[in-house]
Coordinates of C-alpha atoms in Angstrom, one line a residue:
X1 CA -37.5 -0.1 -61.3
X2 CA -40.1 1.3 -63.5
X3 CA -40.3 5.2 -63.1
X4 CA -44.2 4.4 -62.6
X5 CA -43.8 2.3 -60.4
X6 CA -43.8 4.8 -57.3
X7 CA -45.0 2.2 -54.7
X8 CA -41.4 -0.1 -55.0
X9 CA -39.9 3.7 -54.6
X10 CA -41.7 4.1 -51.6
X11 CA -40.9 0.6 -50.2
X12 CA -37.2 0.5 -50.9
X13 CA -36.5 4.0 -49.0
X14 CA -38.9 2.9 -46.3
X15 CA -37.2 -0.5 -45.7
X16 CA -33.7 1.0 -46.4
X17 CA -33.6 3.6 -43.3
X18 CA -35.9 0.8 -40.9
X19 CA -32.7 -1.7 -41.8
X20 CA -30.4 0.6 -41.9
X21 CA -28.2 -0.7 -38.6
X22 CA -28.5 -4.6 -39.8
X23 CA -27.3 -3.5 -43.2
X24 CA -24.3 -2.1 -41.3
X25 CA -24.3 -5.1 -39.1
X26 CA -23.7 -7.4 -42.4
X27 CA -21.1 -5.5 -44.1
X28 CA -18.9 -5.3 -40.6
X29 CA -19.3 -9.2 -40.5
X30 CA -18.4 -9.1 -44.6
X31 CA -15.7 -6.6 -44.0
X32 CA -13.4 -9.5 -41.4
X33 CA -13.4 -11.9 -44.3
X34 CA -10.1 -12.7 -45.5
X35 CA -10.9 -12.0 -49.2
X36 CA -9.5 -8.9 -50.0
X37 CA -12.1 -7.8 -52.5
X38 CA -14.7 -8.4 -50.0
X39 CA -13.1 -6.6 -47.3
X40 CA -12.3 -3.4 -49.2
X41 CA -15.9 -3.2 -51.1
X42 CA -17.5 -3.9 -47.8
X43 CA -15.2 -1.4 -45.7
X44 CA -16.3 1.4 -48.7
X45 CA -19.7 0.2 -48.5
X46 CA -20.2 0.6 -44.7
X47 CA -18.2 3.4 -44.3
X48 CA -20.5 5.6 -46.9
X49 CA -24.0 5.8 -44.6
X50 CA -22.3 6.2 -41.5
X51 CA -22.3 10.2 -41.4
X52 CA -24.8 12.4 -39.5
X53 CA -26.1 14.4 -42.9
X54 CA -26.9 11.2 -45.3
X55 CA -28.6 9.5 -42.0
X56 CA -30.8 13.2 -41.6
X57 CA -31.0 12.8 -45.3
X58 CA -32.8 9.3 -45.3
X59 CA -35.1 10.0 -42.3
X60 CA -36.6 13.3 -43.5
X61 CA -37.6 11.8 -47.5
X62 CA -38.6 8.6 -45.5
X63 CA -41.2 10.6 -43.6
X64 CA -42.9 12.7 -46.3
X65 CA -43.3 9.3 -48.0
X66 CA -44.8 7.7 -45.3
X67 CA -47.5 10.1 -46.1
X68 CA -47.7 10.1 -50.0
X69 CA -47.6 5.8 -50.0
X70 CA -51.4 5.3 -49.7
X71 CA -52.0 8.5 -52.1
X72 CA -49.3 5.9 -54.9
X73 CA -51.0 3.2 -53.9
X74 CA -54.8 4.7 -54.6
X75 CA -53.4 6.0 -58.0
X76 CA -51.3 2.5 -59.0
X77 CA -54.4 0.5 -58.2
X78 CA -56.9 -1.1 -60.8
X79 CA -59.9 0.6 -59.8
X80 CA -58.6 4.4 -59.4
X81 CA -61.4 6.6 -57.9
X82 CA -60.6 10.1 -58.8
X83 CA -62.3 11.5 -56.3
X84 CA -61.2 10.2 -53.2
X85 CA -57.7 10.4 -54.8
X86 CA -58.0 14.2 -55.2
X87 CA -59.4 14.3 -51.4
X88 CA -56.6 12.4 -50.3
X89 CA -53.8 14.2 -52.2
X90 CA -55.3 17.4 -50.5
X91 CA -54.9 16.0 -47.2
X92 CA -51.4 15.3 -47.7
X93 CA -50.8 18.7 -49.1
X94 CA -52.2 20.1 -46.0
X95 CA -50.2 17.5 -43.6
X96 CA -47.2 19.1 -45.3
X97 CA -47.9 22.5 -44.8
X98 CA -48.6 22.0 -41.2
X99 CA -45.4 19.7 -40.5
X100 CA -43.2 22.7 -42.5
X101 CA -44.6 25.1 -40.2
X102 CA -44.5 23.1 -37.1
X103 CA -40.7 22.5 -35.6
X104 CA -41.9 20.2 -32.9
X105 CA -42.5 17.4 -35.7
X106 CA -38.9 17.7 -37.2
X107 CA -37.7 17.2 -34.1
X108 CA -38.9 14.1 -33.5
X109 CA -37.4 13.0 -36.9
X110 CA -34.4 14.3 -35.8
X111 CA -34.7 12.4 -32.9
X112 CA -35.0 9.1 -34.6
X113 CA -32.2 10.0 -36.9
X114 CA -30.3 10.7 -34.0
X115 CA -31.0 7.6 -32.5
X116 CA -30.1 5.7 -35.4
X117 CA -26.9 7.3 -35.3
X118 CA -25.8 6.4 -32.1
X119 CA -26.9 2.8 -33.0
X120 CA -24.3 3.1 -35.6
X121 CA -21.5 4.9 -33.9
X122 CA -21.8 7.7 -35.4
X123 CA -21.4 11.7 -34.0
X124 CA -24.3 14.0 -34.4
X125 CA -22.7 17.0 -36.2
X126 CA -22.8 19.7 -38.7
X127 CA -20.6 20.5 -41.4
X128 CA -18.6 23.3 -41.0
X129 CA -20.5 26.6 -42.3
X130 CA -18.1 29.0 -44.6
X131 CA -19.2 32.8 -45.3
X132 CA -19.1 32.3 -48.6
X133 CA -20.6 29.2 -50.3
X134 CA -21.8 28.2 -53.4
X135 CA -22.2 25.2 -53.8
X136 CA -24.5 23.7 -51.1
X137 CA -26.9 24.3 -48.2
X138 CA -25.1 27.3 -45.6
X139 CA -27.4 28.2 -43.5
X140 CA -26.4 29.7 -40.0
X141 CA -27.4 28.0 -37.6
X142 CA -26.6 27.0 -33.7
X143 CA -27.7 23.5 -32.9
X144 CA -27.2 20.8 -35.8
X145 CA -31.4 20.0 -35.6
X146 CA -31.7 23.6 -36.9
X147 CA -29.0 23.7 -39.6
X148 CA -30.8 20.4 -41.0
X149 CA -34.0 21.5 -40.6
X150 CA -33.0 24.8 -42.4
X151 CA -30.4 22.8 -44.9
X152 CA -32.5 19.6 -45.5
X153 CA -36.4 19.1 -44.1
X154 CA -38.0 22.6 -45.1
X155 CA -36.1 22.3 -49.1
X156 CA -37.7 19.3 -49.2
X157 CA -40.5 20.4 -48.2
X158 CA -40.8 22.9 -50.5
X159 CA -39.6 20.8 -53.4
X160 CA -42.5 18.0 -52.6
X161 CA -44.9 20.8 -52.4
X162 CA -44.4 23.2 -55.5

C-alpha cells in the first residue's frame, strides 16, 4: 500500500479485527491438512493473535480509526473542501479528548475485545508486572481493563493526539 493511501489503512485494520474469529476459523481448518508445510505455517499463524494484549491491541487502534476514516476520506477525495476538513478534524480532536478522559468508553472496548477473546479461546489476562522495567509498558494496576487502558488506550491516545 501506498503511504498516502490512508483510507486502504483504515479498511484493512477495520476488516482485520471484525474477521478476526473466521481468520482463526480458516487457519484451524488449514492447520488439520496433512501437508506438513501447511500445518506448521498455519499452526504459527493462528497461534500468533490468539493472546489477550495483541487482541486489546487491535480493538483500541481500530476505534480511534473508526473516527479519523471520514476525516481520510474528505482529505483523499477529488474535491477537498478545506474548510469542512478543518471543522471535522476538530471534531475528532475533541471526540479524543473526551473518550481519553472518559473510562466508561474504554470499557466498552474492552468489552468487545474481551468478547472476541472468548470467541477465540482465549484467557483475559495481564502480563506479569516486574518493579523494574525497561523495556515496555509497567504500569501497576489491579484489574487487566486498567493495566491496558493505562499500558495501551491512553499512549495511543496521546500519540494520535500530539
Amino acid at each position: 500500500l501506498c503511504k498516502t493511501r490512508w483510507i486502504e489503512l483504515h479498511d484493512s485494520l477495520l476488516k482485520f479485527c471484525t474477521e478476526l474469529r473466521t481468520i482463526i476459523r480458516a487457519l484451524k481448518i488449514i492447520s488439520r491438512r496433512d501437508d506438513k508445510d501447511s500445518f506448521s505455517k498455519a499452526n504459527n499463524l493462528k497461534a500468533a493473535p490468539c493472546n489477550c494484549e495483541l487482541v486489546v491491541s487491535l480493538f483500541s487502534p481500530c476505534d480511534i480509526l473508526s473516527l479519523t476514516l471520514p476525516v481520510s476520506k474528505q482529505l483523499q477525495g477529488i474535491q477537498i473542501d478545506f474548510q469542512s476538513a478543518r471543522l471535522m478534524i476538530t471534531d475528532v480532536i475533541s471526540v479524543l479528548k473526551t473518550r481519553r478522559t472518559n473510562f466508561d468508553h474504554f470499557d466498552g472496548i474492552f468489552a468487545s475485545a474481551c468478547e472476541h477473546m472468548k470467541g477465540l479461546h482465549v484467557p483475559v489476562v495481564q502480563p506479569r508486572v516486574s518493579k523494574r522495567q525497561a523495556n515496555r509498558a509497567n504500569p501497576a494496576a489491579t484489574p487487566p481493563a486498567e493495566y491496558y487502558r493505562r499500558a495501551i488506550y491512553l499512549p495511543l491516545h496521546s500519540s494520535t493526539l500530539s
